[in-house]
PDB file of C-alpha atoms in Angstrom:
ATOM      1  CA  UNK A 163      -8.803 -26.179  25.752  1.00 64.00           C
ATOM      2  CA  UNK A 164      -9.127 -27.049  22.126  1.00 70.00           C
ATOM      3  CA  UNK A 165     -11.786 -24.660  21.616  1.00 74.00           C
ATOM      4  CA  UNK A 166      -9.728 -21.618  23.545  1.00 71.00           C
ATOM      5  CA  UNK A 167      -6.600 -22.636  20.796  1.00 71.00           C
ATOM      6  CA  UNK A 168      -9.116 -22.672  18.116  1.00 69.00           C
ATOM      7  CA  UNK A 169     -10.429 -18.869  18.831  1.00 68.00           C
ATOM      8  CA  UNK A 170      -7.257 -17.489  19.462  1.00 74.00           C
ATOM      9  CA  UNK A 171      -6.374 -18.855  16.065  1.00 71.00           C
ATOM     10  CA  UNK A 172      -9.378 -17.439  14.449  1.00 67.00           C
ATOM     11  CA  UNK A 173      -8.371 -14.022  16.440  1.00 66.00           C
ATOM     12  CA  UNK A 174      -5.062 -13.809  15.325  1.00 66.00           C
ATOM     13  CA  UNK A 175      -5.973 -14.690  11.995  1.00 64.00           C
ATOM     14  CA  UNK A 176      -9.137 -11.840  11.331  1.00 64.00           C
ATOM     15  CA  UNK A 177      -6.517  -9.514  12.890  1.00 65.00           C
ATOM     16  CA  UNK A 178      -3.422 -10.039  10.641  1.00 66.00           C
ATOM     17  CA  UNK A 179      -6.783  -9.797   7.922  1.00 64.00           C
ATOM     18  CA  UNK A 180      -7.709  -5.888   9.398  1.00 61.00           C
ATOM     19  CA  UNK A 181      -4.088  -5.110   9.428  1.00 58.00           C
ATOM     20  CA  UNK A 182      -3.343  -6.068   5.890  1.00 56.00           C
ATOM     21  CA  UNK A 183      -6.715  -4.148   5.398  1.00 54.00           C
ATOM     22  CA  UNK A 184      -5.490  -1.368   7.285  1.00 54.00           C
ATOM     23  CA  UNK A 185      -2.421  -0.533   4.696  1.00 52.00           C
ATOM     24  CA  UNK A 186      -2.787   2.066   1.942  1.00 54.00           C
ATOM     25  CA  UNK A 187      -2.199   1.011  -1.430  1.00 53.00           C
ATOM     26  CA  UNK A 188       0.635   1.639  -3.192  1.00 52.00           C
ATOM     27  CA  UNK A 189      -0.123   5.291  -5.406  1.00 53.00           C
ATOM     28  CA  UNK A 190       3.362   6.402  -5.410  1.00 51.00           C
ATOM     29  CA  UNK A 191       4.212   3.709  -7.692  1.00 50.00           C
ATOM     30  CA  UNK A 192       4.706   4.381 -11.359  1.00 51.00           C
ATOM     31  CA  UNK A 193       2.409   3.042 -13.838  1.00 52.00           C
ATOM     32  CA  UNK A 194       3.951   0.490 -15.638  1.00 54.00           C
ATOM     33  CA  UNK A 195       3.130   0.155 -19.153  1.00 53.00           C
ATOM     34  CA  UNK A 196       4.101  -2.456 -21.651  1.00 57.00           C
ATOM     35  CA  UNK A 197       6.688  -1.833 -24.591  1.00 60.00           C
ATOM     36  CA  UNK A 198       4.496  -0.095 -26.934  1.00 64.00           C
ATOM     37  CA  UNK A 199       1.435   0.889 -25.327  1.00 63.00           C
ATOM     38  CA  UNK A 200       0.143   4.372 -25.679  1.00 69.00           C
ATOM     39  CA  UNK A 201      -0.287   5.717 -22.770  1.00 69.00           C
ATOM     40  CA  UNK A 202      -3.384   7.629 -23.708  1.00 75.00           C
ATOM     41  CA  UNK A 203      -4.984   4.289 -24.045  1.00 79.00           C
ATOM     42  CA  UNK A 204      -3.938   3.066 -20.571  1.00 83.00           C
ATOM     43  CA  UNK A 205      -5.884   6.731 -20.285  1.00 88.00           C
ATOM     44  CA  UNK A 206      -8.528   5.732 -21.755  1.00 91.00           C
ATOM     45  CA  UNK A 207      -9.044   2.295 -19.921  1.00 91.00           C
ATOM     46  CA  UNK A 208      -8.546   3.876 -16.250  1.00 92.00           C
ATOM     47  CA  UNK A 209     -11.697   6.247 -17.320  1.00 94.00           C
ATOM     48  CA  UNK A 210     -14.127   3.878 -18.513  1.00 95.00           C
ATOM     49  CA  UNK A 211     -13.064   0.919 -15.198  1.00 95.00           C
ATOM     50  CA  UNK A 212     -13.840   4.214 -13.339  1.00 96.00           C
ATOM     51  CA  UNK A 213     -17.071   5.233 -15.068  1.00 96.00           C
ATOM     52  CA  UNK A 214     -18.215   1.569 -14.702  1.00 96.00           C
ATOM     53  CA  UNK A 215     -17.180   1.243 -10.620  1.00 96.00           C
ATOM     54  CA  UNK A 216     -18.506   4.874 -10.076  1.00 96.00           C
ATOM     55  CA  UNK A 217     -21.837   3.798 -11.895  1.00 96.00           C
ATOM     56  CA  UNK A 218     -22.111  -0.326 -10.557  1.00 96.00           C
ATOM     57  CA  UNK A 219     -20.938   0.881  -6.843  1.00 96.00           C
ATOM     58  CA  UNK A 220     -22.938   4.359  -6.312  1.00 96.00           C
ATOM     59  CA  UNK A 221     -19.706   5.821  -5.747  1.00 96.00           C
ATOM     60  CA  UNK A 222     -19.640   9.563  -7.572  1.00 95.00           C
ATOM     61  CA  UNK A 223     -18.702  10.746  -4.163  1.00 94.00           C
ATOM     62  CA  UNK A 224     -15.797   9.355  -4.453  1.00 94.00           C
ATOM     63  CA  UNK A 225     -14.747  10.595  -7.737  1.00 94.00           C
ATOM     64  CA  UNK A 226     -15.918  14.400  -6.790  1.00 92.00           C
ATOM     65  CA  UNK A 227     -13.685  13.890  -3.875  1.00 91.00           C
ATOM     66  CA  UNK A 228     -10.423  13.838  -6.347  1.00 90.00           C
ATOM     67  CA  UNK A 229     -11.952  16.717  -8.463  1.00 91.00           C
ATOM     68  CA  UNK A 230     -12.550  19.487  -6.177  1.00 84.00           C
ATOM     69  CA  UNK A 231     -12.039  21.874  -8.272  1.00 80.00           C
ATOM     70  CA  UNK A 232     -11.900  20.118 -11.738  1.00 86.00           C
ATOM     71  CA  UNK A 233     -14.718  19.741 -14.114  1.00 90.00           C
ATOM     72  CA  UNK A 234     -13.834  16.280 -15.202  1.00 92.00           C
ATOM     73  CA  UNK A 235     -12.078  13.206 -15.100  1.00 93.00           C
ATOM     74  CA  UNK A 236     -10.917  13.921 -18.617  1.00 91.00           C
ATOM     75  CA  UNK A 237      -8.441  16.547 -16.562  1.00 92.00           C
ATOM     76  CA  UNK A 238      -6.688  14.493 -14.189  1.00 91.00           C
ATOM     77  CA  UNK A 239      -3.159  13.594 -15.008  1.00 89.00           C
ATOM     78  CA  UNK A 240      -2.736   9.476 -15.693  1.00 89.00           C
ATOM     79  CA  UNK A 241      -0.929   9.377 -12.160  1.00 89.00           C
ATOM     80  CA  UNK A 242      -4.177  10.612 -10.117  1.00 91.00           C
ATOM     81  CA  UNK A 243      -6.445   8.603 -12.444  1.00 93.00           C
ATOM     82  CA  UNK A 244      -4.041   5.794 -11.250  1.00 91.00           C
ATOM     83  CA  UNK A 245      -4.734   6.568  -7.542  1.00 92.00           C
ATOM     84  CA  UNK A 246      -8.889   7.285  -8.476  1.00 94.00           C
ATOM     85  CA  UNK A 247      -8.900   3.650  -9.789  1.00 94.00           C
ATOM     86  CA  UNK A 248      -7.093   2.148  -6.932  1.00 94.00           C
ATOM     87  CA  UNK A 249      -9.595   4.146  -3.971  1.00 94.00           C
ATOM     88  CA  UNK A 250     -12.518   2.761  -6.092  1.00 95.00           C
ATOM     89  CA  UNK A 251     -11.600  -0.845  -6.336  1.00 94.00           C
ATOM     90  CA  UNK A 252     -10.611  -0.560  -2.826  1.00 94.00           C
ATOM     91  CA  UNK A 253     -14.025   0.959  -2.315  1.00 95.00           C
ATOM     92  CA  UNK A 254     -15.776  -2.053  -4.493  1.00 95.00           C
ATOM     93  CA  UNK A 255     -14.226  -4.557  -3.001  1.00 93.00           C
ATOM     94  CA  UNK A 256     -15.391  -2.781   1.040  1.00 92.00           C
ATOM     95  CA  UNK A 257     -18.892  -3.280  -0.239  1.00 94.00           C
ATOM     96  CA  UNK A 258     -18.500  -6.626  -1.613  1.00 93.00           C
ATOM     97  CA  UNK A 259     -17.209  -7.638   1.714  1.00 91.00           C
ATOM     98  CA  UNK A 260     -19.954  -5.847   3.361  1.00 92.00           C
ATOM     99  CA  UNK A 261     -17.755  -3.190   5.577  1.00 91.00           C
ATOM    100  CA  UNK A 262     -18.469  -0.022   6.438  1.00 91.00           C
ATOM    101  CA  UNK A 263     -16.433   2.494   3.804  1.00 90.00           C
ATOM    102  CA  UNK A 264     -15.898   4.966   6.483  1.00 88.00           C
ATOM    103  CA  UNK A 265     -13.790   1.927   7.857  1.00 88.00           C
ATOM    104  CA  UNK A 266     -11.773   2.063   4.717  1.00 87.00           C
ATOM    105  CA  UNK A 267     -10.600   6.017   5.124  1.00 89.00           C
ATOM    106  CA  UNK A 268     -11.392   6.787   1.765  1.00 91.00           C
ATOM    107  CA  UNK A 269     -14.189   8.781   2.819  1.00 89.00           C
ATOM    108  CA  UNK A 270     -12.140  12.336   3.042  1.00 87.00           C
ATOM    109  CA  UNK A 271     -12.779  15.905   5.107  1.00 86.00           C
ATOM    110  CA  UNK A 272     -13.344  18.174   1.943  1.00 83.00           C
ATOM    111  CA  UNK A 273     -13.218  20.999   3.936  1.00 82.00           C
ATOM    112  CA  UNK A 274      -9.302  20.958   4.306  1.00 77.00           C
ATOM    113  CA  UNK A 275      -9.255  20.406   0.939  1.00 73.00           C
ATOM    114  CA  UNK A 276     -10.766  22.442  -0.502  1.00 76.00           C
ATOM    115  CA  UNK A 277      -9.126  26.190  -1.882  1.00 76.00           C
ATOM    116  CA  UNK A 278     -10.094  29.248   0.287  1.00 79.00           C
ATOM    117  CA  UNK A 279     -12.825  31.668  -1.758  1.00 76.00           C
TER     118      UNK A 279
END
């Protein structure tokens, strides 16, 4: 009986774990920057966390998935960089934990995003 209260404690648990998984992050939010900080530097820090997470983690797919039709990361605005950073720390810390990414729903259909020719 113990050992029937023990998994369903251990179930319940690894299930409130994939639900809190299971929530997007928050990219509506607003940056917040501190009382004089130039936000070009906050700019400048979201590109190189991404250029080190995109090189560390193997994940340029994931970064040519919010360019489409961009030629850099130098042209997104700081609120998708914002949302870019989040995906790939969400996406570092899936393969740190050893799940599957397409478990994570970063991985996107391009083909609905992308413009008609």
């Amino acid at each position: 009986m113990k050992e029937a209260a023990a998994l369903e404690a251990l179930a319940h648990a690894l299930a409130a774990k994939v639900r809190k998984r299971d929530r997007p992050p928050d990219r509506d939010l607003p940056a917040i920057y501190p009382e004089g900080v130039d936000p070009s530097a906050t700019n400048s820090a979201y590109i190189r966390r991404i250029r080190i997470l995109t090189d560390a983690y193997q994940l340029g797919w994931l970064v040519d998935q919010h360019l489409v039709v961009r030629e850099s990361v130098t042209d997104l605005s700081p609120t998708e960089l914002r949302c870019l950073l989040i995906e790939l720390e969400e996406a570092r810390e899936a393969i740190t934990e050893g799940l599957p990414l397409e478990q994570t729903g970063l991985i996107k259909n391009m083909a609905s995003v992308l413009p008609k020719p």
